[in-house]
XYZ file of C-alpha atoms in Angstrom:
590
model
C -6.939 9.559 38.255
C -7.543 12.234 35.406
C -8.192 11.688 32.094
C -6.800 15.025 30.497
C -7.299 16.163 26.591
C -5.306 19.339 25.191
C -5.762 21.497 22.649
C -3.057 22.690 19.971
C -2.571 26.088 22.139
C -1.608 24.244 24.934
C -5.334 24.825 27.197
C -5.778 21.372 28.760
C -9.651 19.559 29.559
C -9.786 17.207 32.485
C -12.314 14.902 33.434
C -11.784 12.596 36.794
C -12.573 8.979 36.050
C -14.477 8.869 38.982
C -17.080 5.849 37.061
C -16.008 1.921 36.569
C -16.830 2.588 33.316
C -17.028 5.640 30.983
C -18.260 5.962 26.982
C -17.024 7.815 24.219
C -18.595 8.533 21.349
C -20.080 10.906 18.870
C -23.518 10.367 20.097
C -25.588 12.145 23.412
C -26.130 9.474 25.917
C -22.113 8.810 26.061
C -20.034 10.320 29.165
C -17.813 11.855 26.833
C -19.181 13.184 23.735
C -16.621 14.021 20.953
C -18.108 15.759 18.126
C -15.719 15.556 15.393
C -16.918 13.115 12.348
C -14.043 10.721 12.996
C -15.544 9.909 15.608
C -18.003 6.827 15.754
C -21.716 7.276 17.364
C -20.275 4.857 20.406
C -16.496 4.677 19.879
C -14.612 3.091 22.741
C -15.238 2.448 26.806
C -12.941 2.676 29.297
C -13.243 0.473 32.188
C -11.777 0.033 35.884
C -10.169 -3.612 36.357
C -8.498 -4.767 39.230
C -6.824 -1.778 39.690
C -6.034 -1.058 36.311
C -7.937 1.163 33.133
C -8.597 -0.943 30.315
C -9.614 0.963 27.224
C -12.098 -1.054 24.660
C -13.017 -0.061 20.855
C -16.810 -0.684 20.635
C -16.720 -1.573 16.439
C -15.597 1.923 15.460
C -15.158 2.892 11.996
C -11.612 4.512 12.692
C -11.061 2.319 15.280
C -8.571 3.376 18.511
C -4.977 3.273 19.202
C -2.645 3.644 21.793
C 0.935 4.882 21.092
C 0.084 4.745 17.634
C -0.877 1.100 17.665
C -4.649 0.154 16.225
C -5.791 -1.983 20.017
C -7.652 -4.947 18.160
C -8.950 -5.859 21.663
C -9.376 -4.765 25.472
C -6.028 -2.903 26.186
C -4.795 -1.813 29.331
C -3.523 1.640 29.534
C -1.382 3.737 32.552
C 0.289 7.681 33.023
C 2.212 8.196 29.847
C 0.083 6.448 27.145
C -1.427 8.255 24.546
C -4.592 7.118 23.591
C -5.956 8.148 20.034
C -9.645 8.263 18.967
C -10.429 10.156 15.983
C -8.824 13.796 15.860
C -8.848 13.722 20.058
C -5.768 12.613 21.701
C -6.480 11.583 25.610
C -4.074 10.786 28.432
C -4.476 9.719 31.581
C -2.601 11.015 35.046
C -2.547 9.259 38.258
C -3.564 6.720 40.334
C -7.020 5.137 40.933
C -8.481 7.116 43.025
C -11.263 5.391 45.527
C -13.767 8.148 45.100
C -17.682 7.348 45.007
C -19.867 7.539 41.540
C -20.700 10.724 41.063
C -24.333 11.653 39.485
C -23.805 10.719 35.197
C -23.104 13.880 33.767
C -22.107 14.458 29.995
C -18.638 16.077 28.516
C -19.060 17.404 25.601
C -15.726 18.561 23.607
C -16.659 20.781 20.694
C -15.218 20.529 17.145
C -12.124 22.456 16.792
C -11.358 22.326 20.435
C -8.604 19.955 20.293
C -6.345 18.576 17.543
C -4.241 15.082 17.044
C -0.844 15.291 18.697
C 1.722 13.219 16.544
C 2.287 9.248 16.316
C 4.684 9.083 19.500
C 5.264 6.706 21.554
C 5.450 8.012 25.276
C 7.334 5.980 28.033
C 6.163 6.715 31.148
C 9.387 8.449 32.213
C 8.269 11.369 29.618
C 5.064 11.644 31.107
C 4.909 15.070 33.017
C 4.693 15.430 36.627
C 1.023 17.122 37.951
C 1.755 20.790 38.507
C 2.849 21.711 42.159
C -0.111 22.820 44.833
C -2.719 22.042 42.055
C -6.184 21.923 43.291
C -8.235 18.517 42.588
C -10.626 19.269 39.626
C -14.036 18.808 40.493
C -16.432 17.140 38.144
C -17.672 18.536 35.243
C -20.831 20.865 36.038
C -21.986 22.044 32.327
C -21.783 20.449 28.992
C -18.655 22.444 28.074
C -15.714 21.766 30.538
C -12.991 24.471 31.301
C -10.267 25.025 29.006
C -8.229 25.756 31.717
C -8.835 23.443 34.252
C -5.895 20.681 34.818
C -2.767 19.798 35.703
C 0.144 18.436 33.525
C -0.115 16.047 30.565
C 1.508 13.428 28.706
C 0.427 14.373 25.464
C 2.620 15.581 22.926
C 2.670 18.220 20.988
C 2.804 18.289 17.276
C 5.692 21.149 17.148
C 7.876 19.190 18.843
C 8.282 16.294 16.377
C 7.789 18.107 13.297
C 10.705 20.724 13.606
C 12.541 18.751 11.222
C 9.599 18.552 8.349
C 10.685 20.542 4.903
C 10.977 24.919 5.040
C 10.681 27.455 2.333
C 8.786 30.048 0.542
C 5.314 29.130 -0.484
C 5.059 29.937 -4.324
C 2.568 29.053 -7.053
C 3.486 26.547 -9.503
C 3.401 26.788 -13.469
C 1.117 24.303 -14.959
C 3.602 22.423 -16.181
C 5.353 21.804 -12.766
C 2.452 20.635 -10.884
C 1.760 17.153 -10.578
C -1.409 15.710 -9.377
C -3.347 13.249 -6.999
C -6.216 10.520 -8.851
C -8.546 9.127 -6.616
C -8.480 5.347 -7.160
C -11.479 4.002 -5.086
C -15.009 5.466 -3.432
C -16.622 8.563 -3.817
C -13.183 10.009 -5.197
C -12.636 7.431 -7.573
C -11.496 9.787 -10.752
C -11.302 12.960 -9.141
C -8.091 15.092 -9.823
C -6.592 17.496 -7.289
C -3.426 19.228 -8.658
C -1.099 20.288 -6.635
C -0.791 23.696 -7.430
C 1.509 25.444 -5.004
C 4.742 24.323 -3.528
C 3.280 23.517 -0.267
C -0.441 22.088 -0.419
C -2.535 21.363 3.092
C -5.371 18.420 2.901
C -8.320 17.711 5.398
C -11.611 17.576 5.992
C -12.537 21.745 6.277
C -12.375 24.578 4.022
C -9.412 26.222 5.482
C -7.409 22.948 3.558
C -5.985 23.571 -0.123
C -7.815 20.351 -0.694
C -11.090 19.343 0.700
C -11.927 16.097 1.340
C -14.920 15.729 3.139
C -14.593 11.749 4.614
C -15.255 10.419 7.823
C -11.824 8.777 7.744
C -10.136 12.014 7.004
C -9.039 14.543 9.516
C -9.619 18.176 9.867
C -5.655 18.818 8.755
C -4.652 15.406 7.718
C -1.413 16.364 6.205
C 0.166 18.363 3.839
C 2.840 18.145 0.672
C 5.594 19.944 0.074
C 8.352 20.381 -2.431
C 11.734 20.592 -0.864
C 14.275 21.189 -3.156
C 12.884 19.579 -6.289
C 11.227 16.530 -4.613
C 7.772 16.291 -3.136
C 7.082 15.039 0.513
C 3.948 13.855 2.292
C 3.770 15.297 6.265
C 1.225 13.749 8.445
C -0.360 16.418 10.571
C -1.157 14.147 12.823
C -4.039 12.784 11.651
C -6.148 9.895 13.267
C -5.713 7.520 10.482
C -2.478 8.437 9.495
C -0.750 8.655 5.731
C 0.520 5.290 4.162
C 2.437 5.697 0.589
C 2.390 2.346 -0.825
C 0.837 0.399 1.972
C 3.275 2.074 4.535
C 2.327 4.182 7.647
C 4.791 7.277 7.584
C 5.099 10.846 9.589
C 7.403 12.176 6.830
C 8.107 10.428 3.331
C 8.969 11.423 -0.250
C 6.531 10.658 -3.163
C 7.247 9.594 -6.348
C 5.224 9.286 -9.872
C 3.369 5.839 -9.647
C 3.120 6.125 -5.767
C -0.299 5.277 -3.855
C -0.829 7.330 -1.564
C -3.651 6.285 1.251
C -5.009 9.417 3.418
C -7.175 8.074 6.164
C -9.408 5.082 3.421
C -8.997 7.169 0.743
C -6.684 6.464 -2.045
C -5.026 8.087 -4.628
C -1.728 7.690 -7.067
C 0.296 10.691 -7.323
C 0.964 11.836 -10.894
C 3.671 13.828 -12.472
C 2.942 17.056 -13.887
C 1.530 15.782 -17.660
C 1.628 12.099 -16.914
C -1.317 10.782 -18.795
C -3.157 8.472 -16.737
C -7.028 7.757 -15.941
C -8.122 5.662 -12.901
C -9.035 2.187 -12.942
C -13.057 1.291 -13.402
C -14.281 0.029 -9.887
C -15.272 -2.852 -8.880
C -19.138 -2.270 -7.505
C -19.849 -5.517 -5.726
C -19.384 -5.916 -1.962
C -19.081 -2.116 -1.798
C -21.243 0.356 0.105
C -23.673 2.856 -1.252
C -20.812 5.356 -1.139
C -18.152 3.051 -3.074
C -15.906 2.651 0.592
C -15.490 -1.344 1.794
C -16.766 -1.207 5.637
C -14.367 -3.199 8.132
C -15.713 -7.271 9.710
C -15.876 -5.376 12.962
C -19.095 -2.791 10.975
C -20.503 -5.823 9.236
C -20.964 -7.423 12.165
C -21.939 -4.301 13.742
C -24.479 -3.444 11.185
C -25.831 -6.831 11.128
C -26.411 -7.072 14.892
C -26.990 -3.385 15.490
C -29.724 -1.837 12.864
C -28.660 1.861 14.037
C -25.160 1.620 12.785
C -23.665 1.909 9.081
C -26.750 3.390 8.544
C -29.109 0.802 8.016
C -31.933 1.880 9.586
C -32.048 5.549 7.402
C -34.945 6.415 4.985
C -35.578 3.651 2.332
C -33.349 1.095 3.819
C -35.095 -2.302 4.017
C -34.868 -5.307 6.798
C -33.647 -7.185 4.349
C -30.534 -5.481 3.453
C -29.385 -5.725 7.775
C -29.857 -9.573 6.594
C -27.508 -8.900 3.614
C -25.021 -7.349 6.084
C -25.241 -10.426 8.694
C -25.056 -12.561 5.242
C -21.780 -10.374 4.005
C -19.869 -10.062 7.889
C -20.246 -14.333 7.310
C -18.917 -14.509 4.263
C -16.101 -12.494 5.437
C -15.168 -14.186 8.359
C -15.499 -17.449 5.702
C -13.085 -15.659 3.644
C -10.562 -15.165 6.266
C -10.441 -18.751 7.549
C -9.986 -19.811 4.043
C -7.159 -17.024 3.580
C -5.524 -17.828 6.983
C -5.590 -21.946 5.839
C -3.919 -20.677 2.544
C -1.269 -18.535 4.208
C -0.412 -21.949 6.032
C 0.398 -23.987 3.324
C 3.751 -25.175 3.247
C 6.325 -24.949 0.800
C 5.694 -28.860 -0.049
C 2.621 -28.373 -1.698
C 4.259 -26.906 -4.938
C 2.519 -23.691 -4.517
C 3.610 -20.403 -2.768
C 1.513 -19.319 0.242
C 0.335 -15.259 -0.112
C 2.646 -14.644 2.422
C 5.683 -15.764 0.574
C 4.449 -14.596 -2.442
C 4.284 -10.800 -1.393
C 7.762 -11.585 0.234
C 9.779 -12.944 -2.843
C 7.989 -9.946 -4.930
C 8.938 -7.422 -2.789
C 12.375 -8.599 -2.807
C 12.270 -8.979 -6.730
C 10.677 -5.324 -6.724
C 13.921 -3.980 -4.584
C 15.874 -5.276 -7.376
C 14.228 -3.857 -10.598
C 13.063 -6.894 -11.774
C 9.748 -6.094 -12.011
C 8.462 -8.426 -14.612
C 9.248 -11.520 -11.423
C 7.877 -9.399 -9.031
C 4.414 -8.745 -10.831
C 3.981 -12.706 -11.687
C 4.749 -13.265 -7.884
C 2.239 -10.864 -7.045
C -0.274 -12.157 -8.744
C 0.338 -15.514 -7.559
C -0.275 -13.885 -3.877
C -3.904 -12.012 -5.605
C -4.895 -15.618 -6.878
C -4.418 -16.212 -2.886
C -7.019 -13.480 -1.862
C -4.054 -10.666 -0.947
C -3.333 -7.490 -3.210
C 0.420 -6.426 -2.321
C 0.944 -2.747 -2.099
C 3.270 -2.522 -5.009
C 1.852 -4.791 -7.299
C 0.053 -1.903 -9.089
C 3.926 0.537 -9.327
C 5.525 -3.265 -10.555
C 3.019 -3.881 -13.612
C 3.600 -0.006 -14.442
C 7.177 -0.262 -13.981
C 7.378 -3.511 -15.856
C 6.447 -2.103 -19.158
C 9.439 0.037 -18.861
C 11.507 -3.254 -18.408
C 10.107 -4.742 -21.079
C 10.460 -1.527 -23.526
C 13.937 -1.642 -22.240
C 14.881 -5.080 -22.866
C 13.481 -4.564 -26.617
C 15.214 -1.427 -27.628
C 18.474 -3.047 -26.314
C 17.552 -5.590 -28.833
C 16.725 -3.422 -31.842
C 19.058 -0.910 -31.695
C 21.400 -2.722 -34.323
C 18.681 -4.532 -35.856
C 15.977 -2.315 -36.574
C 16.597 1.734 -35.783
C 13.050 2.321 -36.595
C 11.817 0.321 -34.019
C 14.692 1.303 -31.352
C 13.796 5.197 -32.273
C 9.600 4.187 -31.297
C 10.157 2.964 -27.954
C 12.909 5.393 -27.497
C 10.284 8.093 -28.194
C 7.755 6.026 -26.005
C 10.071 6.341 -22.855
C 10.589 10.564 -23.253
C 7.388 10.651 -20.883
C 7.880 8.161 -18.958
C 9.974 8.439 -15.175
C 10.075 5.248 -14.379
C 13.495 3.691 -13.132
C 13.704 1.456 -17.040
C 12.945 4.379 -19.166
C 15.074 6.864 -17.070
C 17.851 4.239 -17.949
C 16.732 4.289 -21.573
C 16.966 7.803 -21.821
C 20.601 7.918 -20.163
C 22.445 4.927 -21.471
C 20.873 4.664 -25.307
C 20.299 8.186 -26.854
C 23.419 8.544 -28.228
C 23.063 4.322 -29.820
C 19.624 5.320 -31.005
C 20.413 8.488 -32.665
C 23.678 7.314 -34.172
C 21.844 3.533 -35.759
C 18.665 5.994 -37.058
C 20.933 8.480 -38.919
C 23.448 6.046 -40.467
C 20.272 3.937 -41.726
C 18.264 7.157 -43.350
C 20.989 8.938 -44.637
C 22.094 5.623 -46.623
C 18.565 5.661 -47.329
C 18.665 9.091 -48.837
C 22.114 9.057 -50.666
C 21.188 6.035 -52.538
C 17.584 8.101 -53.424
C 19.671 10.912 -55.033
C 22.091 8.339 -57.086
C 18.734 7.148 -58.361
C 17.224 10.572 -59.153
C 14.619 9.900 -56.590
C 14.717 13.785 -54.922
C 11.423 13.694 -53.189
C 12.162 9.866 -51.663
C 16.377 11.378 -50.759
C 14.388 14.617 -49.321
C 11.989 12.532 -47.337
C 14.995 10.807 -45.611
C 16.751 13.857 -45.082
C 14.341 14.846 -43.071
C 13.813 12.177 -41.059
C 17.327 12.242 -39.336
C 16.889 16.705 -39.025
C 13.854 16.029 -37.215
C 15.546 13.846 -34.218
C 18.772 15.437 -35.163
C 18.866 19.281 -36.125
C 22.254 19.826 -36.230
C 23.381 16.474 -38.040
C 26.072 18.276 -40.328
C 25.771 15.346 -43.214
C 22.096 15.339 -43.388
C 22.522 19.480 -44.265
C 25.227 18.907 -46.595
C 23.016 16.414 -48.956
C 21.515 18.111 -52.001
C 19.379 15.650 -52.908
C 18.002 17.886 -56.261
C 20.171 19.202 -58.389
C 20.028 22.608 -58.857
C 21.144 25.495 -61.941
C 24.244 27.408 -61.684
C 22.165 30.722 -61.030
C 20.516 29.157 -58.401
C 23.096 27.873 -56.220
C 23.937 31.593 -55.204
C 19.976 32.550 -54.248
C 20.617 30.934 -50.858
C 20.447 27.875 -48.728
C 19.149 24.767 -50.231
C 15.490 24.043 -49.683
C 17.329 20.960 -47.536
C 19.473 23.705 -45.215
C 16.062 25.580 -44.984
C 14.786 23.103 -43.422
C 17.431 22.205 -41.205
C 17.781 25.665 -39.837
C 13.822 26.273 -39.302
C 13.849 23.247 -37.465
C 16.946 24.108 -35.710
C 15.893 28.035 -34.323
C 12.122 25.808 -33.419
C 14.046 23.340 -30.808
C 15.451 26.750 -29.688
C 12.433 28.456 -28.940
C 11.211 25.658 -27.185
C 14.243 25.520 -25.117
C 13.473 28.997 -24.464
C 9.748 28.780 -23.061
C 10.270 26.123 -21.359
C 12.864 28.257 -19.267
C 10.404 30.787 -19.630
C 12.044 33.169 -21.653
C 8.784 34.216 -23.241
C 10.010 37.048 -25.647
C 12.883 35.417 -26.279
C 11.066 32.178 -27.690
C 8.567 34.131 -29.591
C 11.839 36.088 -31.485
C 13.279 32.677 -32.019
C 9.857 31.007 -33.678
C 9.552 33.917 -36.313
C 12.980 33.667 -36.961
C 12.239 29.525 -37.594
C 9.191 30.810 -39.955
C 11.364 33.254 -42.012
C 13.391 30.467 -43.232
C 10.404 29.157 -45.481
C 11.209 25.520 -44.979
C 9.554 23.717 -47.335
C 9.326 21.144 -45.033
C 6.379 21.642 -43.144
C 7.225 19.431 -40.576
C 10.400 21.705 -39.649
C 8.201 24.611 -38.634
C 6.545 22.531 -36.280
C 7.990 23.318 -32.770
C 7.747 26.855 -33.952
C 3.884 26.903 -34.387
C 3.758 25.263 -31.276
C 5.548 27.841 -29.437
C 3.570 30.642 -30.938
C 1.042 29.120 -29.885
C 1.713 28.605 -26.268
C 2.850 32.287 -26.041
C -0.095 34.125 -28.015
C -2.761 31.940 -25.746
C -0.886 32.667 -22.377
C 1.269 35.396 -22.389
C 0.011 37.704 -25.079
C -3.553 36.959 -23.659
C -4.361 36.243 -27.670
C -6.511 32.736 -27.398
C -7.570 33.138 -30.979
C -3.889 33.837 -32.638
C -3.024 30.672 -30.307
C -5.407 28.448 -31.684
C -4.180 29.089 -35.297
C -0.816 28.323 -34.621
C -1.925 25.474 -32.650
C -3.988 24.160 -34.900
C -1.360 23.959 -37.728
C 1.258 22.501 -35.220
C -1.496 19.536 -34.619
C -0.838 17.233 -37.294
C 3.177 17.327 -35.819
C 2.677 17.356 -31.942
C 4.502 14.551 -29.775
C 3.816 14.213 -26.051
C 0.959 17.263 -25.794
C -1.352 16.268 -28.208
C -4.581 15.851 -25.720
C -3.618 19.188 -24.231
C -3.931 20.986 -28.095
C -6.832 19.112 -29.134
C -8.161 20.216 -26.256
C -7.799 23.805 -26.483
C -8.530 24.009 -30.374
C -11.575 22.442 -29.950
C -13.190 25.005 -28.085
């Protein structure tokens, strides 16, 4: 029997289990040494047993699995498993083989030599059969086995399950089309990595787009790619996998909100100029390097000095005690946890269990306000579901839904607020906001200021009927009764000088929304011709010129290469902006 590794050109390295029991590990002193990081100082064992090979994780930190399954104990294995440790990928071929010990040498595999094949599955009827008139491979004889040595393999290769992931050109993104990933926990905790091509690789190495460098990440973890307008997540099969939301996937879309797990770290995926900071973290019971270790290292640690790292420089006795002290406490925890998950339905009190359940079936329908009360009843339990964080974010929308419904007819002011609060929002309540009440909002908010304003002008009031007149231009630019109000009156002679100081105003804030239109399809020239055209009017308005500064702007600091003619127009646009203010503060304050 063989034990047979390949790399991702197809070269295959075969070692004859030819001991009743081999190590793995990172380490010198194992039989195999793998080198990568992922890989734990003594990993895993494989043992002969009445005829069978049992494969055993010795407390790794990544832990091992076989046909994608995490083994939480001895495991037997046969021809046609794959066995997973780290970024290596081992199969075995063959019977046992009676064959004495031979003297312990060590097999080292180097990093780079071999790469993850992906999360399959193998029945042994896939398993290949050992290549005709092969020679038996004789033990290893130096610390670097032959690439070529071997027969045929079990193991999979990546290309042939990812054939179907997402194609295209590779471009660059505009700034305003790339969204970005937060680090929520650890030593990323706050860290921002935008995405800033249309296909992004992430790993452990410099050849990545972005570099993580974490034992629990692989060398090419995955990548992300937007296919036609909607952003995917591709495991490249990596040895702790890609979860979105507290599920393991190969291939699966990401929205806003998502979190996003790659190997332990964790991150939510943001939308290009979604505003959002990470959470502060919670320091207690974490390690030096803000990651939770597993029960199996805590116990580890406690009974084993050399691992987790408690014997390095400066690290007392006492803290192994705090470790024995902590693995305790856990085990404690889970007993209690495992007694609460019990509970029955009788004792007036969901168990976590159902909790999570009933949430996530509230969650599938929208109601998110019933699904975040149920999950907390499950966190009161000891269990954070994976979607309670996306339900409390997507319950504001519900509830910012629920009260514009309600104010629409009774106060437009308030209806037009939360209105504006949902434009950046993409969450499902505000997309339904924006699509079934713009046309309520804007209809209730006009009717209310421009019976605001006429009654201003019967009363002489033409600053108060002016104010109101512009109220409604600014949501509504083309609102043909708001331009037709003359709210001062005005001499014969003048009435044939030009538009009305109101229709100034209406059209500078008209050809502004223009522009805008125009660079955000990137029609640079032809939103900077718009703008001065918005300027010319002379609105006396200030307010109206507003999305024209802003353009100017925008096109003076980028395209024109003029930062400093930018900043002015910037700067006056400041008092007026809506959903970019951070962004111009930011850049004016320079």
């Amino acid at each position: 029997m063989k034990l047979i590794i390949e790399d991702d050109e197809g070269r295959k390295t075969v070692v004859p289990l030819v001991r009743e029991e081999i190590t793995i590990g990172r380490q010198d002193g194992n039989t195999i040494r793998l080198t990568e990081r992922n890989v734990s100082r003594r990993h895993a064992r494989l043992v002969k047993e009445n005829g069978n090979v049992v494969i055993e994780d010795l407390g790794s930190y990544n832990g091992v699995r076989v046909n994608g399954e995490k083994i939480t104990g001895p495991t037997k294995i046969k021809e046609g498993d794959l066995v997973e440790i780290g970024d290596y990928d081992l199969g075995i071929q063959g019977k046992l083989d009676a064959v004495e010990p031979a003297a312990k040498k060590q097999t080292t595999i180097p990093p780079g030599s071999v790469k993850a094949a992906a999360r399959t599955t193998i029945p042994p009827t896939q398993a290949a059969a050992p290549a005709q008139q092969e020679k038996p491979a004789p033990p290893p004889q130096s610390t670097t086995p032959s690439p070529s040595a071997g027969g045929a393999t079990a193991i999979i290769r990546v290309s042939d399950v990812m054939k179907g992931a997402p194609q295209g050109e590779v471009r660059d993104l505009d700034r305003g089309e790339m969204p970005r990933l937060v680090g929520l926990a650890g030593p990323f905790r706050a860290k921002e990595f935008y995405l800033m091509r249309s296909e992004v690789k992430f790993g452990r190495t410099e050849e990545n787009d972005i570099v993580a460098e974490h034992q629990s990440v692989s060398r090419q973890h995955c990548k992300f790619v937007l296919d036609q307008g909607q952003w995917k997540v591709i495991d490249n099969k990596s040895a702790n996998g890609v979860r979105v939301n507290g599920e393991e996937y190969a291939v699966s879309n990401v929205q806003p909100g998502d979190v996003v797990e790659l190997g332990h770290l964790k991150f939510r995926f943001c939308a290009p100029g979604e505003k959002f900071t990470a959470p502060p973290e919670k320091a207690e019971g974490e390690q030096q390097k803000g990651m939770k270790p597993t029960t199996a290292e805590l116990i580890a640690g406690a009974s084993q000095p050399g691992r987790m790292g408690a014997a390095k420089k400066g690290r007392s006795p006492a803290l192994g005690v705090a470790l024995g002290v902590a693995a305790i406490a856990i085990a404690i925890g889970a007993v209690m946890f495992l007694r609460r998950g019990a509970r029955k339905e009788g004792s007036g009190q969901l168990s976590a269990a159902e909790a999570t359940r009933e949430g996530d079936a509230a969650f599938k329908r929208h109601e998110y306000g019933k699904a975040s009360e149920l999950y907390e009843q499950a966190v009161a339990e000891g269990v954070t579901p994976p979607n309670r964080k996306r339900a409390i974010e997507e319950a504001k929308g519900e509830r910012t839904y629920n009260q514009l419904r309600d104010a629409i007819a009774a106060d437009p002011d308030k209806a037009k607020a939360l209105f504006d609060k949902c434009a950046s929002d993409s969450g499902h309540y505000c997309q339904k906001v924006q699509s079934e009440f713009a046309d309520q909002v804007k209809s209730t908010y006009s009717k209310k200021h421009l019976n605001a304003a006429t009654a201003a002008k019967s009363a002489g009031k033409a600053e108060a009927c002016s104010s109101e007149v512009n109220l409604v231009l600014a949501m509504d630019p083309a609102n043909a009764e708001a331009q037709a109000i003359q709210c001062a009156p005005q001499a014969a002679a003048e009435r044939h000088e030009g538009p009305s100081p109101a229709e100034r105003n209406a059209k500078a804030s008209k050809l502004g929304n223009e522009a805008f239109q125009k660079l955000v399809a990137r029609d640079l020239d032809g939103a900077y011709q718009k703008a001065n055209d918005a300027l010319k009017q002379g609105a006396p308005d200030k307010k109206a010129n507003a999305q024209a500064w802003r353009v100017l702007g925008y096109v003076y600091a980028t395209a024109r290469s003029d930062p400093a003619t930018g900043k002015k127009y910037l700067e006056k646009y400041l008092p007026y902006c809506t959903d970019d203010c951070d962004k111009v503060k930011a850049f004016v304050s320079r």
